[in-house]
């Protein structure tokens, strides 16, 4: 009898887990249709959290939506959680982009500087950071980063990103 109950519980948990997994793959229109923008966003972000699993880039994307969407503290909590543990340099770079996009250069700059120091051969990254420096009025630092980048390789996206910065255009991400 105990074995049957254990099997029944195991099957129930499996079916419930499969249901959650399936629900994360399919997003029903009822999740967002007819709801307020806030409620629709929250419901979709809940699904995105399941879809993200442990992916740092995915969690940064969720944090970005929250941070830029008026829920700064929640987005910051996601960023702090990532930065407080073991993470890749690219995570700092992506979080710095969010701060820059929010108009918070003072928060973005140290993360970009750390990335540039730790990734001296990332020509596209160096140019993008240089573009942000230029867009924030520091042409001398921007041009040093451009020079470093172009000394590695004359990569198309880096060249276009630098050109755009001189015209006030933010590099494509």
Short mmCIF file of N, CA and C in Angstrom, two decimals:
data_model
loop_
_atom_site.label_atom_id
_atom_site.label_comp_id
_atom_site.label_asym_id
_atom_site.label_seq_id
_atom_site.Cartn_x
_atom_site.Cartn_y
_atom_site.Cartn_z
N UNK A 1 0.82 -1.19 0.00
CA UNK A 1 0.00 0.00 0.00
C UNK A 1 0.87 1.27 0.00
N UNK A 2 1.93 1.24 0.83
CA UNK A 2 2.82 2.40 0.90
C UNK A 2 3.50 2.64 -0.44
N UNK A 3 3.84 1.55 -1.15
CA UNK A 3 4.48 1.69 -2.46
C UNK A 3 3.55 2.37 -3.45
N UNK A 4 2.28 2.01 -3.40
CA UNK A 4 1.30 2.62 -4.33
C UNK A 4 1.16 4.11 -4.05
N UNK A 5 1.15 4.46 -2.78
CA UNK A 5 1.03 5.88 -2.41
C UNK A 5 2.27 6.63 -2.86
N UNK A 6 3.44 6.04 -2.64
CA UNK A 6 4.69 6.67 -3.06
C UNK A 6 4.73 6.85 -4.57
N UNK A 7 4.29 5.84 -5.30
CA UNK A 7 4.26 5.93 -6.77
C UNK A 7 3.27 7.00 -7.20
N UNK A 8 2.11 7.03 -6.55
CA UNK A 8 1.09 8.02 -6.90
C UNK A 8 1.61 9.44 -6.65
N UNK A 9 2.30 9.63 -5.52
CA UNK A 9 2.86 10.95 -5.21
C UNK A 9 3.93 11.31 -6.25
N UNK A 10 4.80 10.35 -6.57
CA UNK A 10 5.85 10.60 -7.55
C UNK A 10 5.27 10.97 -8.90
N UNK A 11 4.25 10.24 -9.32
CA UNK A 11 3.61 10.51 -10.62
C UNK A 11 2.96 11.89 -10.59
N UNK A 12 2.30 12.23 -9.48
CA UNK A 12 1.66 13.54 -9.36
C UNK A 12 2.67 14.67 -9.45
N UNK A 13 3.80 14.50 -8.75
CA UNK A 13 4.85 15.52 -8.81
C UNK A 13 5.44 15.65 -10.20
N UNK A 14 5.63 14.50 -10.87
CA UNK A 14 6.16 14.53 -12.23
C UNK A 14 5.19 15.26 -13.16
N UNK A 15 3.92 14.92 -13.06
CA UNK A 15 2.91 15.55 -13.93
C UNK A 15 2.82 17.04 -13.64
N UNK A 16 2.88 17.42 -12.36
CA UNK A 16 2.84 18.85 -12.01
C UNK A 16 4.07 19.56 -12.56
N UNK A 17 5.23 18.95 -12.41
CA UNK A 17 6.46 19.54 -12.94
C UNK A 17 6.43 19.66 -14.44
N UNK A 18 5.93 18.62 -15.11
CA UNK A 18 5.82 18.66 -16.57
C UNK A 18 4.85 19.75 -16.99
N UNK A 19 3.79 19.93 -16.20
CA UNK A 19 2.82 20.98 -16.51
C UNK A 19 3.44 22.36 -16.44
N UNK A 20 4.24 22.58 -15.40
CA UNK A 20 4.93 23.87 -15.27
C UNK A 20 5.90 24.06 -16.43
N UNK A 21 6.65 23.01 -16.75
CA UNK A 21 7.59 23.09 -17.88
C UNK A 21 6.88 23.37 -19.18
N UNK A 22 5.75 22.70 -19.40
CA UNK A 22 4.99 22.91 -20.62
C UNK A 22 4.42 24.32 -20.64
N UNK A 23 3.93 24.77 -19.48
CA UNK A 23 3.36 26.12 -19.41
C UNK A 23 4.42 27.17 -19.74
N UNK A 24 5.66 26.91 -19.34
CA UNK A 24 6.73 27.85 -19.63
C UNK A 24 7.05 27.90 -21.11
N UNK A 25 6.80 26.78 -21.82
CA UNK A 25 7.06 26.75 -23.26
C UNK A 25 5.95 27.43 -24.04
N UNK A 26 4.74 27.29 -23.57
CA UNK A 26 3.58 27.88 -24.24
C UNK A 26 3.08 29.04 -23.39
N UNK A 27 2.95 30.20 -23.98
CA UNK A 27 2.45 31.36 -23.27
C UNK A 27 1.03 31.62 -23.78
N UNK A 28 0.07 31.33 -22.92
CA UNK A 28 -1.33 31.51 -23.29
C UNK A 28 -1.67 32.99 -23.40
N UNK A 29 -2.52 33.31 -24.33
CA UNK A 29 -2.94 34.70 -24.52
C UNK A 29 -3.59 35.25 -23.25
N UNK A 30 -4.22 34.38 -22.48
CA UNK A 30 -4.87 34.83 -21.24
C UNK A 30 -3.85 35.36 -20.23
N UNK A 31 -2.59 35.08 -20.46
CA UNK A 31 -1.54 35.58 -19.58
C UNK A 31 -1.46 37.10 -19.65
N UNK A 32 -1.75 37.68 -20.80
CA UNK A 32 -1.56 39.12 -20.98
C UNK A 32 -2.78 39.85 -21.54
N UNK A 33 -3.63 39.18 -22.29
CA UNK A 33 -4.77 39.86 -22.91
C UNK A 33 -5.78 40.32 -21.86
N UNK A 34 -6.23 41.56 -22.01
CA UNK A 34 -7.26 42.10 -21.14
C UNK A 34 -6.76 42.52 -19.77
N UNK A 35 -5.49 42.40 -19.53
CA UNK A 35 -4.93 42.78 -18.23
C UNK A 35 -4.31 44.17 -18.36
N UNK A 36 -4.12 44.80 -17.22
CA UNK A 36 -3.41 46.08 -17.24
C UNK A 36 -1.99 45.83 -17.73
N UNK A 37 -1.34 46.85 -18.22
CA UNK A 37 0.04 46.69 -18.68
C UNK A 37 0.92 46.14 -17.58
N UNK A 38 0.73 46.65 -16.36
CA UNK A 38 1.52 46.20 -15.21
C UNK A 38 1.28 44.71 -14.94
N UNK A 39 0.01 44.29 -14.91
CA UNK A 39 -0.30 42.89 -14.64
C UNK A 39 0.17 41.97 -15.76
N UNK A 40 0.05 42.43 -17.01
CA UNK A 40 0.52 41.63 -18.15
C UNK A 40 2.03 41.47 -18.07
N UNK A 41 2.73 42.55 -17.79
CA UNK A 41 4.19 42.48 -17.68
C UNK A 41 4.60 41.55 -16.56
N UNK A 42 3.96 41.66 -15.41
CA UNK A 42 4.30 40.80 -14.27
C UNK A 42 4.09 39.33 -14.61
N UNK A 43 2.96 39.03 -15.24
CA UNK A 43 2.67 37.64 -15.60
C UNK A 43 3.70 37.10 -16.58
N UNK A 44 4.05 37.90 -17.58
CA UNK A 44 5.05 37.47 -18.55
C UNK A 44 6.44 37.35 -17.93
N UNK A 45 6.77 38.24 -17.01
CA UNK A 45 8.06 38.14 -16.33
C UNK A 45 8.14 36.90 -15.45
N UNK A 46 7.01 36.53 -14.85
CA UNK A 46 6.98 35.29 -14.06
C UNK A 46 7.31 34.08 -14.95
N UNK A 47 6.76 34.07 -16.14
CA UNK A 47 7.04 32.99 -17.08
C UNK A 47 8.50 33.06 -17.53
N UNK A 48 8.97 34.27 -17.80
CA UNK A 48 10.36 34.45 -18.23
C UNK A 48 11.33 33.95 -17.17
N UNK A 49 10.99 34.14 -15.89
CA UNK A 49 11.86 33.64 -14.82
C UNK A 49 12.00 32.13 -14.89
N UNK A 50 10.91 31.44 -15.19
CA UNK A 50 10.97 29.98 -15.33
C UNK A 50 11.80 29.62 -16.56
N UNK A 51 11.57 30.32 -17.64
CA UNK A 51 12.30 30.06 -18.88
C UNK A 51 13.80 30.35 -18.72
N UNK A 52 14.14 31.33 -17.91
CA UNK A 52 15.53 31.75 -17.73
C UNK A 52 16.37 30.70 -17.03
N UNK A 53 15.73 29.91 -16.19
CA UNK A 53 16.45 28.91 -15.38
C UNK A 53 17.58 29.63 -14.64
N UNK A 54 18.81 29.20 -14.81
CA UNK A 54 19.94 29.83 -14.13
C UNK A 54 20.76 30.70 -15.06
N UNK A 55 20.25 31.00 -16.25
CA UNK A 55 21.01 31.78 -17.22
C UNK A 55 21.22 33.21 -16.76
N UNK A 56 22.47 33.62 -16.70
CA UNK A 56 22.76 34.97 -16.22
C UNK A 56 22.30 36.03 -17.22
N UNK A 57 22.52 35.80 -18.51
CA UNK A 57 22.10 36.78 -19.50
C UNK A 57 20.59 36.94 -19.48
N UNK A 58 19.90 35.82 -19.28
CA UNK A 58 18.45 35.86 -19.23
C UNK A 58 17.97 36.61 -18.00
N UNK A 59 18.62 36.38 -16.86
CA UNK A 59 18.24 37.09 -15.64
C UNK A 59 18.56 38.57 -15.76
N UNK A 60 19.65 38.91 -16.43
CA UNK A 60 19.96 40.32 -16.66
C UNK A 60 18.87 40.96 -17.53
N UNK A 61 18.38 40.22 -18.53
CA UNK A 61 17.30 40.74 -19.38
C UNK A 61 16.05 41.03 -18.56
N UNK A 62 15.72 40.14 -17.62
CA UNK A 62 14.57 40.36 -16.74
C UNK A 62 14.84 41.58 -15.86
N UNK A 63 16.05 41.66 -15.30
CA UNK A 63 16.41 42.81 -14.48
C UNK A 63 16.34 44.11 -15.26
N UNK A 64 16.73 44.06 -16.53
CA UNK A 64 16.68 45.24 -17.39
C UNK A 64 15.24 45.73 -17.55
N UNK A 65 14.34 44.80 -17.83
CA UNK A 65 12.94 45.19 -18.00
C UNK A 65 12.42 45.83 -16.71
N UNK A 66 12.72 45.22 -15.59
CA UNK A 66 12.27 45.78 -14.31
C UNK A 66 12.92 47.14 -14.04
N UNK A 67 14.24 47.22 -14.21
CA UNK A 67 14.98 48.45 -13.92
C UNK A 67 14.50 49.61 -14.77
N UNK A 68 14.40 49.37 -16.07
CA UNK A 68 14.00 50.44 -16.99
C UNK A 68 12.49 50.65 -17.00
N UNK A 69 11.74 49.64 -16.52
CA UNK A 69 10.28 49.72 -16.53
C UNK A 69 9.68 50.31 -15.26
N UNK A 70 10.52 50.90 -14.42
CA UNK A 70 9.99 51.58 -13.25
C UNK A 70 10.06 50.76 -11.96
N UNK A 71 10.68 49.60 -12.01
CA UNK A 71 10.82 48.76 -10.82
C UNK A 71 12.32 48.59 -10.54
N UNK A 72 12.95 49.74 -10.33
CA UNK A 72 14.40 49.81 -10.21
C UNK A 72 14.93 48.91 -9.09
N UNK A 73 14.29 48.93 -7.95
CA UNK A 73 14.79 48.14 -6.81
C UNK A 73 14.78 46.65 -7.13
N UNK A 74 13.75 46.17 -7.80
CA UNK A 74 13.68 44.75 -8.16
C UNK A 74 14.75 44.40 -9.19
N UNK A 75 14.94 45.27 -10.18
CA UNK A 75 15.98 45.04 -11.16
C UNK A 75 17.35 45.07 -10.52
N UNK A 76 17.57 46.03 -9.62
CA UNK A 76 18.85 46.15 -8.94
C UNK A 76 19.13 44.91 -8.10
N UNK A 77 18.09 44.35 -7.48
CA UNK A 77 18.26 43.13 -6.67
C UNK A 77 18.76 41.98 -7.53
N UNK A 78 18.26 41.88 -8.75
CA UNK A 78 18.72 40.83 -9.66
C UNK A 78 20.19 41.07 -10.00
N UNK A 79 20.53 42.32 -10.33
CA UNK A 79 21.91 42.64 -10.67
C UNK A 79 22.85 42.37 -9.49
N UNK A 80 22.44 42.80 -8.30
CA UNK A 80 23.27 42.59 -7.11
C UNK A 80 23.48 41.11 -6.85
N UNK A 81 22.42 40.31 -7.06
CA UNK A 81 22.54 38.87 -6.86
C UNK A 81 23.56 38.25 -7.81
N UNK A 82 23.55 38.72 -9.04
CA UNK A 82 24.51 38.21 -10.02
C UNK A 82 25.93 38.68 -9.72
N UNK A 83 26.07 39.97 -9.44
CA UNK A 83 27.40 40.53 -9.21
C UNK A 83 28.00 40.09 -7.88
N UNK A 84 27.14 39.70 -6.94
CA UNK A 84 27.61 39.28 -5.63
C UNK A 84 28.17 37.87 -5.61
N UNK A 85 27.92 37.10 -6.66
CA UNK A 85 28.42 35.74 -6.72
C UNK A 85 29.41 35.58 -7.85
N UNK A 86 29.68 34.34 -8.16
CA UNK A 86 30.58 34.06 -9.28
C UNK A 86 29.86 34.41 -10.58
N UNK A 87 30.53 35.18 -11.43
CA UNK A 87 29.91 35.61 -12.68
C UNK A 87 30.99 35.86 -13.73
N UNK A 88 30.54 36.00 -14.94
CA UNK A 88 31.43 36.28 -16.08
C UNK A 88 31.58 37.79 -16.26
N UNK A 89 32.67 38.18 -16.89
CA UNK A 89 32.86 39.60 -17.21
C UNK A 89 31.73 40.12 -18.08
N UNK A 90 31.21 39.26 -18.96
CA UNK A 90 30.14 39.69 -19.85
C UNK A 90 28.87 40.05 -19.08
N UNK A 91 28.67 39.48 -17.89
CA UNK A 91 27.52 39.85 -17.06
C UNK A 91 27.65 41.30 -16.60
N UNK A 92 28.86 41.68 -16.18
CA UNK A 92 29.09 43.06 -15.77
C UNK A 92 28.88 44.02 -16.95
N UNK A 93 29.34 43.60 -18.11
CA UNK A 93 29.20 44.42 -19.31
C UNK A 93 27.71 44.66 -19.61
N UNK A 94 26.91 43.61 -19.54
CA UNK A 94 25.48 43.73 -19.84
C UNK A 94 24.76 44.59 -18.80
N UNK A 95 25.12 44.43 -17.54
CA UNK A 95 24.52 45.25 -16.49
C UNK A 95 24.93 46.71 -16.68
N UNK A 96 26.18 46.94 -17.04
CA UNK A 96 26.65 48.30 -17.30
C UNK A 96 25.83 48.93 -18.44
N UNK A 97 25.50 48.14 -19.45
CA UNK A 97 24.68 48.65 -20.56
C UNK A 97 23.32 49.12 -20.04
N UNK A 98 22.74 48.38 -19.10
CA UNK A 98 21.44 48.78 -18.55
C UNK A 98 21.57 50.11 -17.83
N UNK A 99 22.60 50.24 -17.00
CA UNK A 99 22.80 51.51 -16.30
C UNK A 99 22.98 52.66 -17.30
N UNK A 100 23.77 52.43 -18.34
CA UNK A 100 23.98 53.45 -19.35
C UNK A 100 22.67 53.80 -20.03
N UNK A 101 21.89 52.78 -20.35
CA UNK A 101 20.59 53.01 -21.00
C UNK A 101 19.65 53.81 -20.10
N UNK A 102 19.80 53.62 -18.79
CA UNK A 102 18.98 54.35 -17.82
C UNK A 102 19.50 55.77 -17.59
N UNK A 103 20.61 56.12 -18.25
CA UNK A 103 21.19 57.45 -18.07
C UNK A 103 22.03 57.55 -16.81
N UNK A 104 22.51 56.42 -16.31
CA UNK A 104 23.29 56.38 -15.08
C UNK A 104 24.75 56.04 -15.38
N UNK A 105 25.41 56.96 -16.06
CA UNK A 105 26.79 56.75 -16.47
C UNK A 105 27.70 56.49 -15.27
N UNK A 106 27.45 57.15 -14.16
CA UNK A 106 28.30 56.98 -12.98
C UNK A 106 28.26 55.54 -12.46
N UNK A 107 27.15 54.84 -12.64
CA UNK A 107 27.06 53.43 -12.24
C UNK A 107 27.62 52.52 -13.32
N UNK A 108 27.48 52.91 -14.57
CA UNK A 108 27.93 52.08 -15.68
C UNK A 108 29.45 52.11 -15.83
N UNK A 109 30.04 53.28 -15.69
CA UNK A 109 31.46 53.49 -15.97
C UNK A 109 32.38 52.52 -15.24
N UNK A 110 32.26 52.31 -13.92
CA UNK A 110 33.20 51.39 -13.27
C UNK A 110 33.08 49.95 -13.78
N UNK A 111 31.88 49.54 -14.15
CA UNK A 111 31.71 48.18 -14.69
C UNK A 111 32.33 48.08 -16.08
N UNK A 112 32.16 49.12 -16.88
CA UNK A 112 32.79 49.13 -18.20
C UNK A 112 34.32 49.15 -18.07
N UNK A 113 34.81 49.96 -17.15
CA UNK A 113 36.26 50.05 -16.96
C UNK A 113 36.84 48.69 -16.54
N UNK A 114 36.15 48.01 -15.66
CA UNK A 114 36.62 46.70 -15.21
C UNK A 114 36.62 45.71 -16.38
N UNK A 115 35.56 45.76 -17.19
CA UNK A 115 35.49 44.88 -18.35
C UNK A 115 36.65 45.15 -19.30
N UNK A 116 36.91 46.42 -19.58
CA UNK A 116 37.99 46.80 -20.50
C UNK A 116 39.35 46.33 -19.96
N UNK A 117 39.56 46.44 -18.66
CA UNK A 117 40.82 46.00 -18.06
C UNK A 117 40.96 44.48 -18.14
N UNK A 118 39.86 43.76 -17.95
CA UNK A 118 39.91 42.29 -17.94
C UNK A 118 39.82 41.66 -19.33
N UNK A 119 39.46 42.44 -20.33
CA UNK A 119 39.27 41.93 -21.68
C UNK A 119 39.98 42.81 -22.70
N UNK A 120 41.30 42.90 -22.61
CA UNK A 120 42.04 43.85 -23.45
C UNK A 120 42.05 43.51 -24.93
N UNK A 121 41.58 42.35 -25.31
CA UNK A 121 41.58 41.95 -26.72
C UNK A 121 40.18 41.90 -27.32
N UNK A 122 39.19 42.41 -26.60
CA UNK A 122 37.81 42.42 -27.10
C UNK A 122 37.58 43.72 -27.88
N UNK A 123 37.94 43.69 -29.16
CA UNK A 123 37.91 44.93 -29.95
C UNK A 123 36.53 45.55 -30.02
N UNK A 124 35.50 44.76 -30.16
CA UNK A 124 34.14 45.32 -30.25
C UNK A 124 33.72 45.91 -28.90
N UNK A 125 34.02 45.22 -27.82
CA UNK A 125 33.69 45.73 -26.49
C UNK A 125 34.41 47.02 -26.17
N UNK A 126 35.71 47.07 -26.51
CA UNK A 126 36.48 48.29 -26.27
C UNK A 126 35.92 49.47 -27.04
N UNK A 127 35.51 49.22 -28.28
CA UNK A 127 34.94 50.31 -29.08
C UNK A 127 33.60 50.75 -28.52
N UNK A 128 32.78 49.79 -28.10
CA UNK A 128 31.48 50.16 -27.54
C UNK A 128 31.66 51.00 -26.28
N UNK A 129 32.57 50.59 -25.43
CA UNK A 129 32.84 51.36 -24.21
C UNK A 129 33.38 52.74 -24.59
N UNK A 130 34.28 52.78 -25.58
CA UNK A 130 34.78 54.06 -26.05
C UNK A 130 33.66 54.95 -26.56
N UNK A 131 32.72 54.36 -27.28
CA UNK A 131 31.58 55.14 -27.78
C UNK A 131 30.78 55.73 -26.62
N UNK A 132 30.59 54.96 -25.57
CA UNK A 132 29.86 55.48 -24.41
C UNK A 132 30.62 56.62 -23.73
N UNK A 133 31.95 56.49 -23.68
CA UNK A 133 32.75 57.59 -23.14
C UNK A 133 32.56 58.84 -24.00
N UNK A 134 32.63 58.67 -25.31
CA UNK A 134 32.47 59.81 -26.21
C UNK A 134 31.09 60.44 -26.05
N UNK A 135 30.08 59.60 -25.99
CA UNK A 135 28.71 60.10 -25.83
C UNK A 135 28.51 60.79 -24.49
N UNK A 136 29.38 60.52 -23.53
CA UNK A 136 29.32 61.17 -22.21
C UNK A 136 30.35 62.27 -22.06
N UNK A 137 30.93 62.71 -23.19
CA UNK A 137 31.78 63.89 -23.18
C UNK A 137 33.26 63.67 -22.93
N UNK A 138 33.72 62.43 -22.86
CA UNK A 138 35.13 62.18 -22.60
C UNK A 138 35.79 61.64 -23.87
N UNK A 139 36.11 62.56 -24.77
CA UNK A 139 36.67 62.18 -26.07
C UNK A 139 38.06 61.57 -25.94
N UNK A 140 38.87 62.05 -25.03
CA UNK A 140 40.23 61.54 -24.89
C UNK A 140 40.22 60.05 -24.51
N UNK A 141 39.43 59.69 -23.53
CA UNK A 141 39.35 58.27 -23.14
C UNK A 141 38.75 57.45 -24.26
N UNK A 142 37.72 57.99 -24.92
CA UNK A 142 37.09 57.28 -26.03
C UNK A 142 38.12 56.95 -27.10
N UNK A 143 38.90 57.93 -27.47
CA UNK A 143 39.86 57.72 -28.56
C UNK A 143 40.98 56.77 -28.16
N UNK A 144 41.35 56.74 -26.88
CA UNK A 144 42.33 55.75 -26.41
C UNK A 144 41.75 54.34 -26.56
N UNK A 145 40.48 54.18 -26.21
CA UNK A 145 39.83 52.87 -26.35
C UNK A 145 39.66 52.49 -27.82
N UNK A 146 39.32 53.46 -28.67
CA UNK A 146 39.22 53.19 -30.11
C UNK A 146 40.59 52.73 -30.65
N UNK A 147 41.64 53.43 -30.24
CA UNK A 147 42.98 53.08 -30.70
C UNK A 147 43.36 51.66 -30.28
N UNK A 148 43.04 51.31 -29.03
CA UNK A 148 43.31 49.95 -28.56
C UNK A 148 42.54 48.93 -29.39
N UNK A 149 41.27 49.23 -29.64
CA UNK A 149 40.41 48.33 -30.41
C UNK A 149 40.95 48.12 -31.81
N UNK A 150 41.23 49.22 -32.50
CA UNK A 150 41.67 49.13 -33.89
C UNK A 150 43.08 48.55 -34.00
N UNK A 151 43.84 48.60 -32.91
CA UNK A 151 45.14 47.95 -32.89
C UNK A 151 45.04 46.43 -32.84
N UNK A 152 43.89 45.93 -32.39
CA UNK A 152 43.66 44.48 -32.33
C UNK A 152 43.19 43.99 -33.69
N UNK A 153 42.16 44.65 -34.22
CA UNK A 153 41.59 44.27 -35.51
C UNK A 153 40.69 45.39 -36.00
N UNK A 154 40.58 45.51 -37.29
CA UNK A 154 39.67 46.48 -37.88
C UNK A 154 38.34 45.77 -38.14
N UNK A 155 37.60 45.56 -37.06
CA UNK A 155 36.34 44.82 -37.12
C UNK A 155 35.22 45.77 -37.52
N UNK A 156 34.39 45.37 -38.46
CA UNK A 156 33.34 46.22 -39.02
C UNK A 156 32.46 46.87 -37.95
N UNK A 157 31.89 46.06 -37.02
CA UNK A 157 30.94 46.60 -36.04
C UNK A 157 31.62 47.58 -35.09
N UNK A 158 32.88 47.35 -34.82
CA UNK A 158 33.62 48.27 -33.98
C UNK A 158 33.81 49.61 -34.70
N UNK A 159 34.16 49.54 -35.98
CA UNK A 159 34.36 50.76 -36.76
C UNK A 159 33.07 51.56 -36.88
N UNK A 160 31.97 50.88 -37.16
CA UNK A 160 30.67 51.56 -37.27
C UNK A 160 30.26 52.15 -35.93
N UNK A 161 30.51 51.41 -34.84
CA UNK A 161 30.16 51.91 -33.51
C UNK A 161 30.92 53.18 -33.16
N UNK A 162 32.19 53.21 -33.49
CA UNK A 162 33.00 54.41 -33.23
C UNK A 162 32.51 55.57 -34.08
N UNK A 163 32.27 55.33 -35.36
CA UNK A 163 31.78 56.40 -36.25
C UNK A 163 30.47 56.97 -35.73
N UNK A 164 29.58 56.11 -35.33
CA UNK A 164 28.28 56.55 -34.83
C UNK A 164 28.41 57.43 -33.59
N UNK A 165 29.33 57.07 -32.70
CA UNK A 165 29.50 57.84 -31.47
C UNK A 165 29.87 59.29 -31.76
N UNK A 166 30.68 59.51 -32.81
CA UNK A 166 31.04 60.88 -33.16
C UNK A 166 29.82 61.67 -33.62
N UNK A 167 28.79 60.96 -34.08
CA UNK A 167 27.56 61.62 -34.54
C UNK A 167 26.44 61.55 -33.50
N UNK A 168 26.78 61.07 -32.30
CA UNK A 168 25.78 61.00 -31.24
C UNK A 168 24.89 59.77 -31.29
N UNK A 169 25.31 58.76 -32.06
CA UNK A 169 24.51 57.54 -32.21
C UNK A 169 25.05 56.45 -31.30
N UNK A 170 24.17 55.89 -30.49
CA UNK A 170 24.54 54.82 -29.57
C UNK A 170 24.82 53.55 -30.38
N UNK A 171 25.89 52.81 -30.05
CA UNK A 171 26.19 51.58 -30.80
C UNK A 171 25.06 50.56 -30.66
N UNK A 172 24.91 49.76 -31.71
CA UNK A 172 23.94 48.66 -31.64
C UNK A 172 24.42 47.63 -30.66
N UNK A 173 23.50 47.05 -29.93
CA UNK A 173 23.87 46.00 -28.97
C UNK A 173 23.59 44.64 -29.54
#
